[in-house]
PDB file of N, CA and C in Angstrom:
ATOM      1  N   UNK D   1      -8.931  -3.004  -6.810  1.00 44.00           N
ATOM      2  CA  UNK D   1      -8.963  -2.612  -5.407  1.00 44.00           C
ATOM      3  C   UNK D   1     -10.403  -2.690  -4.906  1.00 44.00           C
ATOM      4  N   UNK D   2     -10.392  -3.084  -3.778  1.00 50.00           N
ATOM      5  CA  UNK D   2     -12.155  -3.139  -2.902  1.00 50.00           C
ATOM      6  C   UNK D   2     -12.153  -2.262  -2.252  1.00 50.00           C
ATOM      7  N   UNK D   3     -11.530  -1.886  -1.429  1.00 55.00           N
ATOM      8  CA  UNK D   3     -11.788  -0.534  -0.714  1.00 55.00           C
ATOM      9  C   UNK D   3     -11.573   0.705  -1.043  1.00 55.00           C
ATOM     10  N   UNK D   4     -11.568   1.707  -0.082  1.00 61.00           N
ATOM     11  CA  UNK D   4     -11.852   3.411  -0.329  1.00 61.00           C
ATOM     12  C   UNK D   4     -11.346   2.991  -1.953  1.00 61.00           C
ATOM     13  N   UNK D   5     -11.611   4.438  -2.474  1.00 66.00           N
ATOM     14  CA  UNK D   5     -11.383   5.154  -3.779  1.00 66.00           C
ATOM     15  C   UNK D   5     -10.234   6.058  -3.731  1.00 66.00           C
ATOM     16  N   UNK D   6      -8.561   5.339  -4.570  1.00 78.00           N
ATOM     17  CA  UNK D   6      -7.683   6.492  -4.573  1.00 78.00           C
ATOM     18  C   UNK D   6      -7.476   5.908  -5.788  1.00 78.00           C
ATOM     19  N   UNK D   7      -6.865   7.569  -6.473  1.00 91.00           N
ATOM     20  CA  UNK D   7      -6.245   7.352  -7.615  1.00 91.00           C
ATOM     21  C   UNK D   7      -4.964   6.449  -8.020  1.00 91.00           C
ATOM     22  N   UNK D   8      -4.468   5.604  -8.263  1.00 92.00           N
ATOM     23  CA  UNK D   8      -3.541   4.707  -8.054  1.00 92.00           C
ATOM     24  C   UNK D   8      -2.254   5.282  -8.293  1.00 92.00           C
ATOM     25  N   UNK D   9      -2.142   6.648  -9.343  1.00 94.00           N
ATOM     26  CA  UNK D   9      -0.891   7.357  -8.941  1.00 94.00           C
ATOM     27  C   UNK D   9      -0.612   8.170  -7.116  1.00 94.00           C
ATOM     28  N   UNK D  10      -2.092   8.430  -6.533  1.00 95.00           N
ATOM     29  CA  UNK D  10      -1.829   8.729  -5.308  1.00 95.00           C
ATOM     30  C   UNK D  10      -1.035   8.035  -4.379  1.00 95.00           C
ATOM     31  N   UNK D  11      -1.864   6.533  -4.770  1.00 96.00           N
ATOM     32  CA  UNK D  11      -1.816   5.469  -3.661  1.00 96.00           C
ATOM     33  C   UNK D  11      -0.174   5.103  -3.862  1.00 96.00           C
ATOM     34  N   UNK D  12       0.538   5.367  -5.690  1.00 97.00           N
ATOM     35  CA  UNK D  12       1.717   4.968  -4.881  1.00 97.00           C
ATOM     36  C   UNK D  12       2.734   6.140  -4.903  1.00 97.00           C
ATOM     37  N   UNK D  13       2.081   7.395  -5.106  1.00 97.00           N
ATOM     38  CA  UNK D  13       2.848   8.198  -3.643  1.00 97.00           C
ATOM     39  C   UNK D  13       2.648   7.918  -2.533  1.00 97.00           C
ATOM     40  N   UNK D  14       1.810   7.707  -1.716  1.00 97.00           N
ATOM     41  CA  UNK D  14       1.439   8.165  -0.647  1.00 97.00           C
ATOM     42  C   UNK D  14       2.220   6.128   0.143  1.00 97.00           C
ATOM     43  N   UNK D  15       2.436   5.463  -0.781  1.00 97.00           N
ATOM     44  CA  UNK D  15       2.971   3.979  -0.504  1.00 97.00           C
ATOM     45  C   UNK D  15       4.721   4.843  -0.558  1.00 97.00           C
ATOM     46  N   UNK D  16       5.028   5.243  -1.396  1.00 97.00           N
ATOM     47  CA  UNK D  16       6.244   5.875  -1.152  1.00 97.00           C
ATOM     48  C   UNK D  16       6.389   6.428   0.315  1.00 97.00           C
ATOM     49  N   UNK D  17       5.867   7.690   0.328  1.00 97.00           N
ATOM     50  CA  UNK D  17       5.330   8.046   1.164  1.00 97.00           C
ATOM     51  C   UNK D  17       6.159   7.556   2.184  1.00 97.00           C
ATOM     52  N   UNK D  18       4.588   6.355   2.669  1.00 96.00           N
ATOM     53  CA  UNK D  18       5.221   5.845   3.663  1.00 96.00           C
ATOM     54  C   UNK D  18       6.003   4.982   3.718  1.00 96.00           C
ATOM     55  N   UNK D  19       7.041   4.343   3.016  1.00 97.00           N
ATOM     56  CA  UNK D  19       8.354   3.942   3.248  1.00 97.00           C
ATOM     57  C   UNK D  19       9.534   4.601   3.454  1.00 97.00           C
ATOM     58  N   UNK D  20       9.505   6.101   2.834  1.00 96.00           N
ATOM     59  CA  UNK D  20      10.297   7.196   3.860  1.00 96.00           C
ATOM     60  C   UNK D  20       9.846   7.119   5.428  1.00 96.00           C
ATOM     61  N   UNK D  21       8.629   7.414   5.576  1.00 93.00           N
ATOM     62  CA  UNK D  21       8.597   7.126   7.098  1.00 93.00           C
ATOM     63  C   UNK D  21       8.802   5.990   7.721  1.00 93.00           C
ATOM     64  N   UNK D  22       9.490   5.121   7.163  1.00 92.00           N
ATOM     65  CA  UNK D  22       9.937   3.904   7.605  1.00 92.00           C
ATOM     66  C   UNK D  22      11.426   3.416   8.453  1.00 92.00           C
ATOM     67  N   UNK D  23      11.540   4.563   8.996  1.00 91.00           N
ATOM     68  CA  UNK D  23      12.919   4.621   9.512  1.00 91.00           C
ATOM     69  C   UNK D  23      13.191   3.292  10.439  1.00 91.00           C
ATOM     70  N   UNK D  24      14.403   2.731  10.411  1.00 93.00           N
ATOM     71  CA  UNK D  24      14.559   1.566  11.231  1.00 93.00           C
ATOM     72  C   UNK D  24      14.457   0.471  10.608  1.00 93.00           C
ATOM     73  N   UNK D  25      13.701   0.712   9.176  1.00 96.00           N
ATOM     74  CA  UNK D  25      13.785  -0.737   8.323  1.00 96.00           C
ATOM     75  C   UNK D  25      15.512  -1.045   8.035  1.00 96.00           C
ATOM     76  N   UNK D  26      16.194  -2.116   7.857  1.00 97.00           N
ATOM     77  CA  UNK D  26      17.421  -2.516   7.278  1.00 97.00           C
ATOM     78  C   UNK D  26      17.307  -2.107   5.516  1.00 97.00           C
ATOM     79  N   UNK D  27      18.083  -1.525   4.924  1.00 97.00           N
ATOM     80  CA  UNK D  27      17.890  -1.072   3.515  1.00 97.00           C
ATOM     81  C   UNK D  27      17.766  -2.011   2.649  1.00 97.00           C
ATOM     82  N   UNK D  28      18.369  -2.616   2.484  1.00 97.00           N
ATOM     83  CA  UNK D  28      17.706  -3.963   1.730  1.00 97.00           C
ATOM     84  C   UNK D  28      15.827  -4.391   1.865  1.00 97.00           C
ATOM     85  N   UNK D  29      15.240  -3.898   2.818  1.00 97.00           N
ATOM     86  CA  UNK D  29      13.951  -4.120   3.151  1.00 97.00           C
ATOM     87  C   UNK D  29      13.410  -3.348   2.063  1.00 97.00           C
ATOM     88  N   UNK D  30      14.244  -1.225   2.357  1.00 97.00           N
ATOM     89  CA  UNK D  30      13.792  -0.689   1.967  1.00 97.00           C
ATOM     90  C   UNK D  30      13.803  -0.545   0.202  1.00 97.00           C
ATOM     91  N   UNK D  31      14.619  -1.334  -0.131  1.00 98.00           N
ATOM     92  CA  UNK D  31      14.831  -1.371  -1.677  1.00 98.00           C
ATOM     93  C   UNK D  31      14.368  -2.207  -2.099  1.00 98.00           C
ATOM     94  N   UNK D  32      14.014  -3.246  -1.446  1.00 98.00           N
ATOM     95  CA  UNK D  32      12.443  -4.329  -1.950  1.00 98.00           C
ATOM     96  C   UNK D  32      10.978  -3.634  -1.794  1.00 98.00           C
ATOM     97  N   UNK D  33      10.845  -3.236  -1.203  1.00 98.00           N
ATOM     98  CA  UNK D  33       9.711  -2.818  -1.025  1.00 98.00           C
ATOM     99  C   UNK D  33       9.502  -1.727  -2.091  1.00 98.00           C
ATOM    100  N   UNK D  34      10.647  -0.741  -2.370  1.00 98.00           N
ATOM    101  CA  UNK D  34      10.433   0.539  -3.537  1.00 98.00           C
ATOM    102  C   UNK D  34      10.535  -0.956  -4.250  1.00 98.00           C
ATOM    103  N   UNK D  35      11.142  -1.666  -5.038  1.00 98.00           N
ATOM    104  CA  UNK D  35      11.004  -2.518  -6.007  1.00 98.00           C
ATOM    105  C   UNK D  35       9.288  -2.504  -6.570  1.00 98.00           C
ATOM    106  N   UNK D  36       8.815  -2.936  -5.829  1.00 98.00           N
ATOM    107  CA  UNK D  36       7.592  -3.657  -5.211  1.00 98.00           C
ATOM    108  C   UNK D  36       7.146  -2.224  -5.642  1.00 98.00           C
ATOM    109  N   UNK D  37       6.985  -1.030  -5.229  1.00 98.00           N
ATOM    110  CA  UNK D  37       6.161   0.111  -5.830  1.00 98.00           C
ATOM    111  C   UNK D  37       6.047   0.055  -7.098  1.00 98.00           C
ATOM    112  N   UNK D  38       7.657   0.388  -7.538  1.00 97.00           N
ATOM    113  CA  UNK D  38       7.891   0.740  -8.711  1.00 97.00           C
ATOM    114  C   UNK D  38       7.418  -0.425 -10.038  1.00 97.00           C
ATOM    115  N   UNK D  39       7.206  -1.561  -9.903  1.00 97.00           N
ATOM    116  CA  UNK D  39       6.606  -2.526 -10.276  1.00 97.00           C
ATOM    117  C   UNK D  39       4.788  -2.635 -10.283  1.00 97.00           C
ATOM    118  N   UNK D  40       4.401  -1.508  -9.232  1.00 96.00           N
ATOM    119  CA  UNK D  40       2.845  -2.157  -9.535  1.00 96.00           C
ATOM    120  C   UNK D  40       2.352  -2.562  -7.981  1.00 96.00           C
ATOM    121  N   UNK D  41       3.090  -3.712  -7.711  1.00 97.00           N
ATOM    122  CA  UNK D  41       2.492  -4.013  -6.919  1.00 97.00           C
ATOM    123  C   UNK D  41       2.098  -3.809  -5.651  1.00 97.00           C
ATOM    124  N   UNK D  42       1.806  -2.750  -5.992  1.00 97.00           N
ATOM    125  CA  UNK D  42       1.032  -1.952  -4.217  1.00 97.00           C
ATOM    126  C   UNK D  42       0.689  -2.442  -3.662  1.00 97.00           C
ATOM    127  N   UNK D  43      -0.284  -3.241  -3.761  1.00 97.00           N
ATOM    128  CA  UNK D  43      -0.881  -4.586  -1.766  1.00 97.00           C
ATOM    129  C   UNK D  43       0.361  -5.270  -1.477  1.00 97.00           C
ATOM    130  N   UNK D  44       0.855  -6.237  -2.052  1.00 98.00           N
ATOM    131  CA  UNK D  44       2.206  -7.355  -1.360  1.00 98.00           C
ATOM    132  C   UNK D  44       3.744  -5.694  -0.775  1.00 98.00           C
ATOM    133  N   UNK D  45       3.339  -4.512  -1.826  1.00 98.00           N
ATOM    134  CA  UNK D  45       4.534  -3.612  -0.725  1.00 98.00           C
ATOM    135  C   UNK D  45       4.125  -3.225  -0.124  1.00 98.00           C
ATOM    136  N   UNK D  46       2.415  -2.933   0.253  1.00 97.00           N
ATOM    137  CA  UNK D  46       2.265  -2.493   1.976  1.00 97.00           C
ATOM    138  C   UNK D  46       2.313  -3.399   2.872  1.00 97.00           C
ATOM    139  N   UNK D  47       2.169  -4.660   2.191  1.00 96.00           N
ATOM    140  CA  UNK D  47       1.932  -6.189   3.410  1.00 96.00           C
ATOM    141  C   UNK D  47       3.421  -6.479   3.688  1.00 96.00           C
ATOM    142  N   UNK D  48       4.162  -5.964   2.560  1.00 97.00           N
ATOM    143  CA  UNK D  48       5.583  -6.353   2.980  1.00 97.00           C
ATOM    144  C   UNK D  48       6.130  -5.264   4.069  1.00 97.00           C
ATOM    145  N   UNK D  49       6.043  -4.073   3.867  1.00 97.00           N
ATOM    146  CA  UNK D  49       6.120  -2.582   4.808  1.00 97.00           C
ATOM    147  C   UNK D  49       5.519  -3.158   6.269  1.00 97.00           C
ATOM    148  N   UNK D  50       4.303  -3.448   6.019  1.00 96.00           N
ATOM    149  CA  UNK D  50       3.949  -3.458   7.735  1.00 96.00           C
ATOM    150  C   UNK D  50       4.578  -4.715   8.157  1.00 96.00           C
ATOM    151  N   UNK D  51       5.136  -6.026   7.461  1.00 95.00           N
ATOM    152  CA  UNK D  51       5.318  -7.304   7.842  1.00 95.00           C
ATOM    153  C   UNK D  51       6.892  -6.814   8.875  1.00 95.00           C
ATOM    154  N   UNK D  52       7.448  -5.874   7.760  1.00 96.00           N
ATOM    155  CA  UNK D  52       8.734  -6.112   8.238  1.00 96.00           C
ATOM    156  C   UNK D  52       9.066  -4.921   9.296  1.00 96.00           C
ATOM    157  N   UNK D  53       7.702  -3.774   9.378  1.00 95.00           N
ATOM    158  CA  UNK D  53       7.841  -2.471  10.015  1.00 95.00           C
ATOM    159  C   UNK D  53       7.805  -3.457  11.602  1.00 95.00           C
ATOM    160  N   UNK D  54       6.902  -4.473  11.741  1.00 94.00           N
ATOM    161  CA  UNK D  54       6.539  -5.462  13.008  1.00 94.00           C
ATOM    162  C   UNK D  54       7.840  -6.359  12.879  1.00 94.00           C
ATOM    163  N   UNK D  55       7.948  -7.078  12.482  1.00 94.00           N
ATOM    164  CA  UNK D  55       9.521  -8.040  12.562  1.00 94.00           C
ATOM    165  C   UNK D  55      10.324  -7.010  13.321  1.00 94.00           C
ATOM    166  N   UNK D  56      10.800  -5.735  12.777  1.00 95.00           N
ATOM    167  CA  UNK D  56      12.129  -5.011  13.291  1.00 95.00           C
ATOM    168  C   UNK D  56      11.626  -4.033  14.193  1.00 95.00           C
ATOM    169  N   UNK D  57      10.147  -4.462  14.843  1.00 93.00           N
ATOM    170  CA  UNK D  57      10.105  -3.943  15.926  1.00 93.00           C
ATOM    171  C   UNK D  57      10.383  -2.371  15.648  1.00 93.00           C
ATOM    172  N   UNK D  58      10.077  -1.516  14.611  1.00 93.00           N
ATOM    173  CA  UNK D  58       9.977  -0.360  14.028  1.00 93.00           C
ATOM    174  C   UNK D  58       8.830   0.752  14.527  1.00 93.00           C
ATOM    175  N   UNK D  59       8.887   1.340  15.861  1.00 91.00           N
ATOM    176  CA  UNK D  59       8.271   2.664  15.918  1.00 91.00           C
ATOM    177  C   UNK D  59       7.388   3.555  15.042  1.00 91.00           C
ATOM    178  N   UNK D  60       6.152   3.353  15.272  1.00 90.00           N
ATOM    179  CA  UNK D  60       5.086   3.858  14.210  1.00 90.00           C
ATOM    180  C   UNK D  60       4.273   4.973  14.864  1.00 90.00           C
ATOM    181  N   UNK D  61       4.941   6.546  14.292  1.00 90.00           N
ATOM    182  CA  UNK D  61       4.143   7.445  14.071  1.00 90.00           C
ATOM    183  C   UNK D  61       2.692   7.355  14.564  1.00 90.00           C
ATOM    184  N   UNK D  62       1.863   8.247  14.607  1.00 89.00           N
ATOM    185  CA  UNK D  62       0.180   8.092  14.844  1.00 89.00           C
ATOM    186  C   UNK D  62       0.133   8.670  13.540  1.00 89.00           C
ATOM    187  N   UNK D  63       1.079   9.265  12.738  1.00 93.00           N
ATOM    188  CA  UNK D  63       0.746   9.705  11.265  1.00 93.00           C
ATOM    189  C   UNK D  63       0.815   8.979  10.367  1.00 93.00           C
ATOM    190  N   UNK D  64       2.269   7.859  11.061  1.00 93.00           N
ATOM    191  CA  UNK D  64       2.462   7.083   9.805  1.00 93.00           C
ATOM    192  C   UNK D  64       1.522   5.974  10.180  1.00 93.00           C
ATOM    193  N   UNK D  65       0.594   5.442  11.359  1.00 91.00           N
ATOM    194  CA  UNK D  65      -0.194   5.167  11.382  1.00 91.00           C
ATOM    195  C   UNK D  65      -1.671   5.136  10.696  1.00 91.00           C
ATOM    196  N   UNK D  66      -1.582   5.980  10.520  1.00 91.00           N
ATOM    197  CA  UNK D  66      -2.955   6.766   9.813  1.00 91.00           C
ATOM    198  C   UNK D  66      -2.844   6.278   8.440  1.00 91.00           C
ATOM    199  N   UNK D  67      -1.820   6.832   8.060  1.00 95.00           N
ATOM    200  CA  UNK D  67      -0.937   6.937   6.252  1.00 95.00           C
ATOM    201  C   UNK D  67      -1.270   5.837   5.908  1.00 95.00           C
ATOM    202  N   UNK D  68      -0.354   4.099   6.953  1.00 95.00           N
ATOM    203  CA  UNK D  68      -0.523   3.138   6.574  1.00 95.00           C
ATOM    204  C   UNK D  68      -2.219   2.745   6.910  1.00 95.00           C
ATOM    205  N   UNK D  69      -2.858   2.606   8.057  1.00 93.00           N
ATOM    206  CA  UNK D  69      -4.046   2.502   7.539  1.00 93.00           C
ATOM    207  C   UNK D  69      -5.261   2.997   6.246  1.00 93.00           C
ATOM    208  N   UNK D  70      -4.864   4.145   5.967  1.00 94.00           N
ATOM    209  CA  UNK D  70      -5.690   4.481   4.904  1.00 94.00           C
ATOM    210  C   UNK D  70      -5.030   3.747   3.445  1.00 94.00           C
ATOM    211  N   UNK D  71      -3.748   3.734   3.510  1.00 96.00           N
ATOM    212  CA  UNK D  71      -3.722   2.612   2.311  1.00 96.00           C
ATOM    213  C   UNK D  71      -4.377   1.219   2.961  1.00 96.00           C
ATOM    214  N   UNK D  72      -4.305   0.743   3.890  1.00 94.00           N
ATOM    215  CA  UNK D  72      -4.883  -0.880   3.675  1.00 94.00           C
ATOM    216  C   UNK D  72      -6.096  -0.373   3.394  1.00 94.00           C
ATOM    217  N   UNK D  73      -7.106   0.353   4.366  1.00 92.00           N
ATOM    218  CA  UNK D  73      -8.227   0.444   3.352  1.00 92.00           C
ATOM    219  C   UNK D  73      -8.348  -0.076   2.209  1.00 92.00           C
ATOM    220  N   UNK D  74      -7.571   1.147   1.258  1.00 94.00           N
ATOM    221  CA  UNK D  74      -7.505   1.408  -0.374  1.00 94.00           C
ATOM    222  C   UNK D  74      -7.058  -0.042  -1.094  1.00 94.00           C
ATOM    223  N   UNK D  75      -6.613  -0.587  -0.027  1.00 95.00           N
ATOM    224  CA  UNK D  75      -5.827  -1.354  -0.772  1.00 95.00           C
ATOM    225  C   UNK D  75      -6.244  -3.086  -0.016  1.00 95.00           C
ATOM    226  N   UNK D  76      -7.547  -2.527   0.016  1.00 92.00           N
ATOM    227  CA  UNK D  76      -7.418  -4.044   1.462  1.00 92.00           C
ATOM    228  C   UNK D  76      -7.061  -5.181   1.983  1.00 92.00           C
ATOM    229  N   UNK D  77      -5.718  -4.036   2.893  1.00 93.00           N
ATOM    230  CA  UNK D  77      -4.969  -4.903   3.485  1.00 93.00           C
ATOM    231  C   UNK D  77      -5.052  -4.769   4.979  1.00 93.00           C
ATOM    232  N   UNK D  78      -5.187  -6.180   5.699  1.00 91.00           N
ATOM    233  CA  UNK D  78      -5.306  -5.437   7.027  1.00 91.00           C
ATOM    234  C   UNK D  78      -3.941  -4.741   7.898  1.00 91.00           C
ATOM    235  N   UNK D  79      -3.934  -3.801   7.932  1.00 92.00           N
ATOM    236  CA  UNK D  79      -2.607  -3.421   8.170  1.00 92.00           C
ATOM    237  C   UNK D  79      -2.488  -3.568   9.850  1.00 92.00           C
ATOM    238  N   UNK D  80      -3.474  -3.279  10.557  1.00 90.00           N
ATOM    239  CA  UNK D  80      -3.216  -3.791  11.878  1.00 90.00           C
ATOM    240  C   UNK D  80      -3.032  -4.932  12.546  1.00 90.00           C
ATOM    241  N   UNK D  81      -3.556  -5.748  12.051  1.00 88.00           N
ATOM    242  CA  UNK D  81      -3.085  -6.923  12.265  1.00 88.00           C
ATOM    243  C   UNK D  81      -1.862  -7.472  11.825  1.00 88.00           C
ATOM    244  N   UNK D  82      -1.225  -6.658  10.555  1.00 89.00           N
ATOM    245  CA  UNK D  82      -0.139  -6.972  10.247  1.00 89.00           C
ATOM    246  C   UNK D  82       1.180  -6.113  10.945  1.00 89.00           C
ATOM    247  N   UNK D  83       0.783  -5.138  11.431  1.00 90.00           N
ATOM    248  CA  UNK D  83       1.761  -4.560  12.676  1.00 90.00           C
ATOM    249  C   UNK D  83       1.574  -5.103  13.802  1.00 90.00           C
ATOM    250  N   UNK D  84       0.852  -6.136  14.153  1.00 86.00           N
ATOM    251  CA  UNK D  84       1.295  -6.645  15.471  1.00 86.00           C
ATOM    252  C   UNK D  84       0.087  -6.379  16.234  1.00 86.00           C
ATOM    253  N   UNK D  85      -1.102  -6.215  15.688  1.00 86.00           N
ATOM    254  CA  UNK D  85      -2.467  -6.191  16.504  1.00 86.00           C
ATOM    255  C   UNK D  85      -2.979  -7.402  15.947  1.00 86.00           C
ATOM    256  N   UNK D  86      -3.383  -8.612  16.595  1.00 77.00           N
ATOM    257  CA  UNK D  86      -4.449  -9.678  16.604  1.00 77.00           C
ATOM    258  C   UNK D  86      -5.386  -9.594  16.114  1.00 77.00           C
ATOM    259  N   UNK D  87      -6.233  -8.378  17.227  1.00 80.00           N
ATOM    260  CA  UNK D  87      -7.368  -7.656  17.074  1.00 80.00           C
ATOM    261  C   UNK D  87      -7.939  -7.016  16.649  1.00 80.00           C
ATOM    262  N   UNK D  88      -7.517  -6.499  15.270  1.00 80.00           N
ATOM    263  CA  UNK D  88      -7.487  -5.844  14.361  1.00 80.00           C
ATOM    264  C   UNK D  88      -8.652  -5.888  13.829  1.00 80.00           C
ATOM    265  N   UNK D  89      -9.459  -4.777  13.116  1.00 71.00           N
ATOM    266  CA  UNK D  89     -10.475  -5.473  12.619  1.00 71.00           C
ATOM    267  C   UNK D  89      -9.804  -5.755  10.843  1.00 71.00           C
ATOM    268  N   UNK D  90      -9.974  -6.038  10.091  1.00 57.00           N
ATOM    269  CA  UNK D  90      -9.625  -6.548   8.471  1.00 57.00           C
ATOM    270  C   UNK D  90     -10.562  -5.133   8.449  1.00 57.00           C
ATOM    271  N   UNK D  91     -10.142  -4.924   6.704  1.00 56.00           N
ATOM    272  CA  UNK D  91     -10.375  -3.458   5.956  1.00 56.00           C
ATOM    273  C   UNK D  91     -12.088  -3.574   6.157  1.00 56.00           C
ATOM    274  N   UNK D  92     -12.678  -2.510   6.317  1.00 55.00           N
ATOM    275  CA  UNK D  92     -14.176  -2.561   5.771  1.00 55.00           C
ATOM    276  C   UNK D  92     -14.828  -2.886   6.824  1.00 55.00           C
ATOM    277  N   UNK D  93     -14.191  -3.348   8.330  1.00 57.00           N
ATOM    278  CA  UNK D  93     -14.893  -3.606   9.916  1.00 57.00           C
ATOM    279  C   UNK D  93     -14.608  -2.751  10.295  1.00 57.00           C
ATOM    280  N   UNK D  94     -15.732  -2.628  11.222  1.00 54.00           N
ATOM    281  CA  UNK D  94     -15.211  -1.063  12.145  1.00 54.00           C
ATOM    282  C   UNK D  94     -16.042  -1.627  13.820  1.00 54.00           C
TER     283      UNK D  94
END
């Protein structure tokens, strides 16, 4: 990981986490994506979380906002740009 510092059992609670707050995903999304935890691979299931939280046009919290930005941090991924901001800055711009 390049960015912030989390413990990687945090990061995939807190990747759990936020796929409970993922209401509105189709379940099949949501059982790839736990796949995808439960496997390890934490960056491709938050890139997959925000890819598909933007596809289905999915309502995002300012918490679950937060949640998912502080994992791309951790995990650097740009998560705003992958919900549907352009303008985003990528992890590590401010």
């Amino acid at each position: 990981m390049t960015g912030e510092a989390m413990d990687l059992n945090l990061v995939t609670s807190e990747l759990r986490r936020a796929l409970e707050g993922a209401a509105g995903l189709p379940a099949s999304d949501v059982d790839s994506i736990a796949v995808l935890i439960n496997a390890g691979e934490r960056r491709l299931a938050l890139e997959t979380l925000c890819t598909q939280t933007y596809e289905y046009d999915v309502e995002v919290s300012e918490e679950q906002r937060s949640l998912l930005g502080r994992l791309g941090r951790v995990l650097d991924v740009p998560v705003g740009y992958l919900l549907g901001n352009p303008w985003a800055p990528a992890p590590g711009e401010q």
